CSV table of C-alpha atoms in Angstrom, one decimal:
chain,number,residue,atom,x,y,z
A,17,MET,CA,40.2,-178.0,-188.5
A,18,PRO,CA,36.4,-178.5,-189.1
A,19,THR,CA,34.9,-176.9,-192.1
A,20,PHE,CA,32.0,-174.5,-192.0
A,21,ALA,CA,29.6,-177.3,-193.2
A,22,GLY,CA,31.0,-179.5,-190.4
A,23,LEU,CA,30.2,-176.8,-187.8
A,24,LEU,CA,26.7,-176.5,-189.2
A,25,THR,CA,26.3,-180.3,-188.9
A,26,ARG,CA,27.4,-180.2,-185.3
A,27,LEU,CA,25.0,-177.4,-184.5
A,28,PHE,CA,22.1,-179.4,-185.9
A,29,GLU,CA,23.3,-182.6,-184.0
A,30,LEU,CA,23.2,-180.5,-180.8
A,31,CYS,CA,19.7,-179.5,-181.6
A,32,VAL,CA,18.7,-183.1,-182.2
A,33,HIS,CA,20.4,-184.1,-178.9
A,34,VAL,CA,18.3,-181.6,-177.0
A,35,LEU,CA,15.1,-182.9,-178.6
A,36,GLU,CA,16.0,-186.5,-177.7
A,37,ARG,CA,17.0,-185.8,-174.1
A,38,SER,CA,14.0,-183.6,-173.4
A,39,GLY,CA,11.6,-186.2,-174.8
A,40,ALA,CA,10.4,-183.9,-177.7
A,41,ALA,CA,11.8,-186.3,-180.3
A,42,ALA,CA,9.6,-189.1,-179.0
A,43,GLY,CA,6.6,-186.7,-179.1
A,44,LEU,CA,7.4,-185.9,-182.7
A,45,ALA,CA,7.8,-189.5,-183.6
A,46,ALA,CA,4.3,-190.3,-182.2
A,47,LEU,CA,2.5,-187.6,-184.3
A,48,PRO,CA,0.6,-188.8,-187.3
A,49,LEU,CA,2.7,-186.8,-189.9
A,50,PRO,CA,3.5,-187.8,-193.5
A,51,VAL,CA,7.2,-187.6,-192.6
A,52,ALA,CA,9.6,-190.4,-191.7
A,53,PRO,CA,10.3,-190.5,-187.9
A,54,ASP,CA,14.0,-190.0,-188.3
A,55,ALA,CA,13.4,-186.9,-190.5
A,56,ARG,CA,10.9,-185.2,-188.2
A,57,PRO,CA,13.5,-183.2,-186.0
A,58,LEU,CA,14.8,-181.6,-189.2
A,59,ALA,CA,11.3,-181.0,-190.5
A,60,ALA,CA,10.2,-179.4,-187.2
A,61,LEU,CA,13.3,-177.2,-187.1
A,62,LEU,CA,12.8,-176.0,-190.6
A,63,GLY,CA,9.1,-175.4,-190.0
A,64,VAL,CA,9.7,-173.4,-186.8
A,65,SER,CA,12.6,-171.4,-188.4
A,66,THR,CA,10.4,-170.5,-191.3
A,67,ILE,CA,7.6,-169.3,-189.0
A,68,VAL,CA,9.9,-167.2,-186.9
A,69,LEU,CA,11.4,-165.6,-190.0
A,70,LEU,CA,7.9,-164.8,-191.3
A,71,LEU,CA,7.0,-163.3,-187.9
A,72,TYR,CA,10.1,-161.1,-187.9
A,73,ALA,CA,9.2,-160.0,-191.5
A,74,ALA,CA,5.7,-159.2,-190.5
A,75,LEU,CA,6.9,-157.2,-187.4
A,76,ALA,CA,9.3,-155.2,-189.6
A,77,SER,CA,6.9,-152.3,-190.2
A,78,GLY,CA,8.0,-148.8,-191.1
A,79,ALA,CA,9.4,-146.7,-193.9
A,80,ASP,CA,13.0,-146.8,-192.7
A,81,THR,CA,15.3,-148.3,-195.4
A,82,ARG,CA,17.1,-150.6,-193.0
A,83,VAL,CA,13.8,-152.0,-191.7
A,84,ARG,CA,12.5,-152.6,-195.2
A,85,ALA,CA,15.8,-154.3,-196.2
A,86,PHE,CA,15.5,-156.6,-193.1
A,87,ARG,CA,11.9,-157.4,-194.0
A,88,ALA,CA,12.9,-158.4,-197.6
A,89,ALA,CA,15.8,-160.5,-196.3
A,90,SER,CA,13.6,-162.3,-193.8
A,91,LEU,CA,11.0,-163.1,-196.4
A,92,LEU,CA,13.7,-164.3,-198.7
A,93,ALA,CA,15.2,-166.5,-196.0
A,94,ALA,CA,11.7,-167.9,-195.0
A,95,ALA,CA,11.1,-168.8,-198.7
A,96,THR,CA,14.5,-170.3,-199.2
A,97,LEU,CA,14.5,-172.8,-196.3
A,98,PRO,CA,11.5,-174.9,-197.6
A,99,LEU,CA,12.7,-174.6,-201.2
A,100,SER,CA,16.2,-175.8,-200.1
A,101,ALA,CA,14.6,-178.7,-198.2
A,102,LEU,CA,12.8,-179.8,-201.4
A,103,ARG,CA,16.1,-179.6,-203.3
A,104,LEU,CA,18.4,-181.2,-200.7
A,105,LEU,CA,16.2,-183.8,-199.0
A,106,PRO,CA,16.4,-186.6,-198.7
A,107,GLY,CA,20.1,-186.7,-198.8
A,108,PRO,CA,23.3,-186.2,-196.7
A,109,ARG,CA,23.0,-182.4,-196.7
A,110,GLY,CA,20.1,-182.3,-194.3
A,111,PRO,CA,22.1,-181.7,-191.1
A,112,VAL,CA,24.0,-178.8,-192.9
A,113,LEU,CA,20.6,-177.2,-193.8
A,114,GLY,CA,19.4,-177.6,-190.3
A,115,GLY,CA,22.5,-175.9,-188.8
A,116,ALA,CA,22.2,-173.2,-191.4
A,117,ALA,CA,18.5,-172.6,-190.4
A,118,ILE,CA,19.6,-172.1,-186.7
A,119,VAL,CA,22.3,-169.6,-187.8
A,120,VAL,CA,19.9,-167.7,-189.9
A,121,VAL,CA,17.4,-167.4,-187.1
A,122,VAL,CA,20.0,-166.3,-184.6
A,123,LEU,CA,21.3,-163.6,-187.0
A,124,ALA,CA,17.7,-162.5,-187.8
A,125,SER,CA,16.9,-162.3,-184.1
A,126,ALA,CA,20.0,-160.1,-183.4
A,127,SER,CA,19.1,-157.8,-186.4
A,128,HIS,CA,15.5,-157.6,-185.3
A,129,ARG,CA,16.5,-156.4,-181.9
A,130,ALA,CA,19.0,-154.0,-183.2
A,131,LEU,CA,16.4,-152.4,-185.5
A,132,SER,CA,13.8,-152.1,-182.7
A,133,PRO,CA,14.1,-148.3,-182.3
A,134,LEU,CA,13.4,-147.9,-186.1
A,135,ARG,CA,10.4,-150.2,-186.3
A,136,ARG,CA,6.8,-149.0,-186.1
A,137,ASP,CA,3.7,-150.8,-184.8
A,138,GLY,CA,1.9,-152.6,-187.7
A,139,THR,CA,-0.8,-155.2,-188.3
A,140,ALA,CA,1.3,-158.1,-187.0
A,141,SER,CA,2.2,-156.4,-183.7
A,142,ARG,CA,-1.4,-155.5,-183.1
A,143,LEU,CA,-2.5,-159.0,-183.9
A,144,LEU,CA,0.0,-160.4,-181.4
A,145,GLY,CA,-1.3,-158.0,-178.8
A,146,ARG,CA,-4.9,-159.2,-179.4
A,147,THR,CA,-3.8,-162.8,-179.2
A,148,ARG,CA,-2.2,-162.1,-175.9
A,149,LEU,CA,-5.4,-160.5,-174.6
A,150,LEU,CA,-7.3,-163.5,-175.8
A,151,LEU,CA,-5.0,-165.9,-173.9
A,152,GLU,CA,-5.3,-163.7,-170.9
A,153,GLY,CA,-9.1,-163.6,-171.1
A,154,ILE,CA,-9.4,-167.4,-171.4
A,155,GLY,CA,-6.9,-167.9,-168.6
A,156,LEU,CA,-8.7,-165.5,-166.3
A,157,SER,CA,-12.1,-167.1,-167.1
A,158,ILE,CA,-10.8,-170.6,-166.4
A,159,SER,CA,-9.1,-169.3,-163.2
A,160,GLY,CA,-12.5,-167.8,-162.1
A,161,VAL,CA,-14.2,-171.1,-162.7
A,162,SER,CA,-11.5,-172.9,-160.7
A,163,LEU,CA,-11.8,-170.4,-157.8
A,164,ALA,CA,-15.6,-170.8,-157.8
A,165,LEU,CA,-15.2,-174.6,-157.5
A,166,LEU,CA,-12.8,-174.3,-154.7
A,167,LEU,CA,-14.9,-171.8,-152.7
A,168,SER,CA,-18.0,-174.0,-153.2
A,169,GLY,CA,-16.2,-177.0,-151.8
A,170,ARG,CA,-16.4,-179.0,-155.1
A,171,GLU,CA,-13.6,-181.0,-156.6
A,172,LEU,CA,-11.3,-179.0,-158.8
A,173,PRO,CA,-10.2,-180.9,-161.9
A,174,VAL,CA,-6.4,-180.9,-162.1
A,175,ARG,CA,-6.5,-180.3,-165.9
A,176,LEU,CA,-8.6,-177.2,-165.5
A,177,ALA,CA,-6.2,-175.7,-162.9
A,178,PHE,CA,-3.2,-176.6,-165.1
A,179,TRP,CA,-4.6,-174.9,-168.2
A,180,SER,CA,-5.6,-171.8,-166.2
A,181,LEU,CA,-2.0,-171.4,-165.1
A,182,PHE,CA,-0.5,-172.2,-168.5
A,183,LEU,CA,-2.6,-169.7,-170.4
A,184,LEU,CA,-2.1,-167.0,-167.7
A,185,ARG,CA,1.6,-167.4,-167.7
A,186,LEU,CA,1.8,-167.3,-171.5
A,187,SER,CA,-0.3,-164.1,-171.5
A,188,ILE,CA,2.2,-162.3,-169.3
A,189,ALA,CA,5.3,-163.9,-170.9
A,190,ASP,CA,6.2,-160.5,-172.4
A,191,LEU,CA,6.6,-159.1,-168.9
A,192,LEU,CA,8.9,-162.1,-168.0
A,193,ASP,CA,11.1,-161.9,-171.1
A,194,PRO,CA,14.6,-162.7,-169.6
A,195,SER,CA,16.2,-159.8,-171.5
A,196,ARG,CA,13.6,-157.4,-170.2
A,197,LEU,CA,14.0,-158.6,-166.6
A,198,ALA,CA,17.8,-158.4,-167.0
A,199,ALA,CA,17.4,-154.8,-168.3
A,200,GLY,CA,15.1,-154.0,-165.4
A,201,THR,CA,17.6,-155.2,-162.9
A,202,GLY,CA,20.4,-153.2,-164.6
A,203,LEU,CA,22.5,-156.3,-165.3
A,204,THR,CA,22.7,-155.7,-169.1
A,205,ARG,CA,23.6,-152.0,-168.7
A,206,SER,CA,26.2,-152.8,-166.0
A,207,ALA,CA,27.8,-155.5,-168.2
A,208,ALA,CA,27.8,-153.2,-171.2
A,209,ARG,CA,29.4,-150.4,-169.2
A,210,ASP,CA,32.1,-152.8,-167.9
A,211,VAL,CA,32.8,-154.0,-171.5
A,212,ARG,CA,33.1,-150.5,-172.8
A,213,THR,CA,35.5,-149.5,-170.0
A,214,ALA,CA,37.6,-152.6,-170.6
A,215,MET,CA,37.8,-151.7,-174.3
A,216,GLY,CA,38.8,-148.1,-173.5
A,217,ARG,CA,35.7,-146.6,-174.9
A,218,ALA,CA,34.3,-144.9,-171.8
A,219,GLY,CA,35.8,-141.4,-171.7
A,220,ARG,CA,39.4,-141.3,-170.5
A,221,PRO,CA,41.3,-144.6,-171.2
A,222,PRO,CA,41.5,-146.5,-167.9
A,223,ARG,CA,44.7,-148.0,-166.4
A,224,ALA,CA,45.6,-151.5,-167.4
A,225,ALA,CA,44.7,-153.0,-164.0
A,226,ARG,CA,41.3,-151.3,-163.9
A,227,ARG,CA,40.6,-152.4,-167.5
A,228,LEU,CA,41.4,-155.9,-166.5
A,229,ARG,CA,39.1,-155.8,-163.5
A,230,ARG,CA,36.3,-154.4,-165.7
A,231,ALA,CA,36.8,-157.0,-168.3
A,232,ALA,CA,36.5,-159.8,-165.7
A,233,SER,CA,33.5,-158.1,-164.2
A,234,GLY,CA,31.8,-157.8,-167.5
A,235,ALA,CA,32.5,-161.4,-168.5
A,236,ALA,CA,31.1,-162.6,-165.1
A,237,LYS,CA,27.9,-160.6,-165.6
A,238,LEU,CA,27.5,-161.8,-169.2
A,239,ALA,CA,28.1,-165.4,-167.9
A,240,LEU,CA,25.4,-164.9,-165.2
A,241,LEU,CA,23.0,-163.6,-167.8
A,242,GLY,CA,23.7,-166.6,-170.1
A,243,LEU,CA,23.2,-169.0,-167.1
A,244,TRP,CA,19.9,-167.3,-166.3
A,245,ILE,CA,18.6,-167.9,-169.8
A,246,ALA,CA,20.0,-171.4,-170.0
A,247,LEU,CA,18.6,-172.7,-166.7
A,248,PRO,CA,15.1,-173.5,-168.0
A,249,LEU,CA,16.6,-175.6,-170.8
A,250,ALA,CA,18.9,-177.3,-168.3
A,251,ALA,CA,16.0,-178.2,-166.1
A,252,VAL,CA,14.2,-179.8,-169.0
A,253,LEU,CA,17.3,-181.8,-170.0
A,254,ALA,CA,18.4,-182.9,-166.6
A,255,PRO,CA,16.2,-186.1,-166.2
A,256,GLY,CA,17.2,-187.4,-169.7
A,257,GLU,CA,20.9,-186.6,-169.3
A,258,VAL,CA,21.1,-188.2,-165.8
A,259,ALA,CA,19.2,-191.3,-167.1
A,260,ALA,CA,21.7,-191.6,-170.0
A,261,GLY,CA,24.6,-191.3,-167.6
A,262,ALA,CA,25.9,-188.1,-169.2
A,263,TRP,CA,25.3,-185.9,-166.2
A,264,PRO,CA,25.9,-186.7,-162.5
A,265,PRO,CA,22.9,-187.6,-160.3
A,266,TRP,CA,23.1,-184.3,-158.4
A,267,ALA,CA,22.0,-182.6,-161.7
A,268,LEU,CA,18.5,-183.8,-160.9
A,269,HIS,CA,18.3,-180.9,-158.4
A,270,LEU,CA,17.8,-178.7,-161.4
A,271,ARG,CA,14.2,-179.9,-161.4
A,272,TRP,CA,13.6,-177.6,-158.5
A,273,TYR,CA,14.5,-174.6,-160.6
A,274,PRO,CA,11.1,-174.3,-162.4
A,275,PRO,CA,8.9,-174.2,-159.2
A,276,ALA,CA,11.5,-171.8,-157.6
A,277,ALA,CA,11.4,-169.6,-160.7
A,278,LEU,CA,7.6,-169.6,-160.8
A,279,ALA,CA,7.4,-168.6,-157.1
A,280,LEU,CA,10.0,-165.8,-157.7
A,281,THR,CA,8.2,-164.4,-160.7
A,282,ALA,CA,4.9,-164.6,-158.7
A,283,LEU,CA,6.5,-162.4,-156.0
A,284,LEU,CA,7.9,-160.1,-158.8
A,285,LEU,CA,4.5,-159.7,-160.4
A,286,LEU,CA,2.9,-158.9,-157.0
A,287,GLY,CA,5.5,-156.3,-156.4
A,288,GLN,CA,5.0,-154.8,-159.8
A,289,ALA,CA,1.2,-154.8,-159.2
A,290,ALA,CA,1.7,-152.9,-155.9
A,291,ARG,CA,3.9,-150.3,-157.6
A,292,ALA,CA,1.4,-150.0,-160.5
A,293,ALA,CA,-1.5,-149.5,-158.0
A,294,GLY,CA,0.5,-146.7,-156.3
A,295,GLU,CA,1.0,-145.1,-159.7
A,296,ARG,CA,-2.8,-145.5,-160.4
A,297,ARG,CA,-2.2,-147.9,-163.3
A,298,LEU,CA,-5.1,-150.0,-162.1
A,299,LEU,CA,-5.3,-152.3,-165.2
A,300,ASP,CA,-1.6,-153.2,-165.0
A,301,ALA,CA,-2.0,-153.7,-161.2
A,302,ALA,CA,-5.0,-156.0,-161.6
A,303,ARG,CA,-3.2,-158.0,-164.4
A,304,GLY,CA,0.0,-158.6,-162.4
A,305,ALA,CA,-1.9,-159.4,-159.2
A,306,ALA,CA,-4.2,-161.9,-160.9
A,307,VAL,CA,-1.3,-163.8,-162.4
A,308,GLY,CA,0.9,-163.6,-159.4
A,309,LEU,CA,-1.8,-164.8,-157.0
A,310,GLY,CA,-2.9,-167.5,-159.5
A,311,THR,CA,0.7,-168.8,-159.8
A,312,ALA,CA,1.1,-168.9,-156.0
A,313,ALA,CA,-2.2,-170.7,-155.6
A,314,TRP,CA,-1.3,-173.3,-158.3
A,315,LEU,CA,2.1,-174.0,-156.8
A,316,PHE,CA,0.4,-174.5,-153.4
A,317,LEU,CA,-2.0,-177.0,-154.8
A,318,ALA,CA,0.7,-178.7,-156.9
A,319,PHE,CA,2.8,-179.6,-153.9
A,320,ARG,CA,-0.1,-180.2,-151.5
A,321,ASP,CA,-2.5,-182.2,-153.5
A,322,PRO,CA,-1.3,-185.7,-154.6
A,323,GLY,CA,-3.6,-185.4,-157.7
A,324,PHE,CA,-1.3,-182.8,-159.1
A,325,GLY,CA,1.7,-185.1,-159.0
A,326,ALA,CA,1.7,-185.8,-162.8
A,327,TYR,CA,1.4,-182.1,-163.6
A,328,ARG,CA,4.4,-181.2,-161.4
A,329,GLN,CA,6.4,-182.9,-164.1
A,330,ALA,CA,5.2,-180.4,-166.6
A,331,LEU,CA,6.6,-177.4,-164.7
A,332,PRO,CA,9.9,-177.4,-166.6
A,333,GLY,CA,7.9,-177.4,-169.9
A,334,ILE,CA,5.8,-174.5,-168.7
A,335,LEU,CA,8.8,-172.5,-167.9
A,336,LEU,CA,10.5,-173.3,-171.2
A,337,ALA,CA,7.4,-172.5,-173.2
A,338,GLU,CA,7.0,-169.3,-171.2
A,339,THR,CA,10.6,-168.3,-172.0
A,340,VAL,CA,10.1,-168.9,-175.7
A,341,ALA,CA,6.8,-167.0,-175.7
A,342,GLY,CA,8.5,-164.2,-173.8
A,343,PHE,CA,11.0,-163.8,-176.6
A,344,LEU,CA,8.3,-163.8,-179.3
A,345,LEU,CA,5.9,-161.4,-177.5
A,346,GLY,CA,8.8,-159.3,-176.4
A,347,ALA,CA,9.9,-159.1,-180.0
A,348,ALA,CA,6.6,-157.5,-180.9
A,349,ALA,CA,6.7,-155.1,-178.0
A,350,ARG,CA,10.3,-153.8,-178.6
A,351,GLY,CA,10.5,-150.2,-179.7
A,352,ARG,CA,7.2,-149.2,-178.2
């Protein structure tokens, strides 16, 4: 039976495997950093974990005792990770520390979400909001320049169009947070209701057959939610896994998920914009319409213009970065 340290090591090895298959490990190795190439995945993991923990600590504003305790624990964990790295590295305990960092961040994320009704808006949440507005302003400005070039008949630089899409998608990532979209569709509420019924916690205890059906239904909905969240990562990993012979060739069809997801979210944003316009929320309507139309136009150019061929390969990375940004921006917005 594997020990706890062995489980942490396997968790870190899985993280390294993802970095290698996605090409991120090669990118880290090419950076001019004062760290040995084979140690850079661990250094990157510890650095990102520390930043996320500091972000959670900064967002934990309010006088509630539980929020203050979480803030103190997050600060302590953020300080402990680099100090532990200085103590344990280089050495054989590095993978254990990497796995522990992943576990700490997951536990901190769950606690952060559980405490969302108790948190208050603070300096960090306002700063994230202003950062989002800055990204949106730059993205809209670049999109305006791109549109002017198209209308005037001039050549549109592919890089300019790419960055307009990337910045705009990041600026509205909080609206596309998978957990928020799942809540909007009722999937999470329905799954939670099925689980409560299966456990006999929903009013009168149900019969055994109904409890079994609800348990199966809840498990299927939770699996669907997990698949929804995992698809961006699978799309990024597919080329590397197929090239290594670990996945069958048909897995390359996952590469079509990013453009399909971008097109679907463009339609979703346009629908939300129409609903916001009907409710006289003109700023929200303009925001959703601009990003929705910009995404649709970019996809049209990406699959019509041969010059966009190289940037089509970046679509999985855009979707993955957008998912991560959605979790981070959504973390600041929770509880409002």
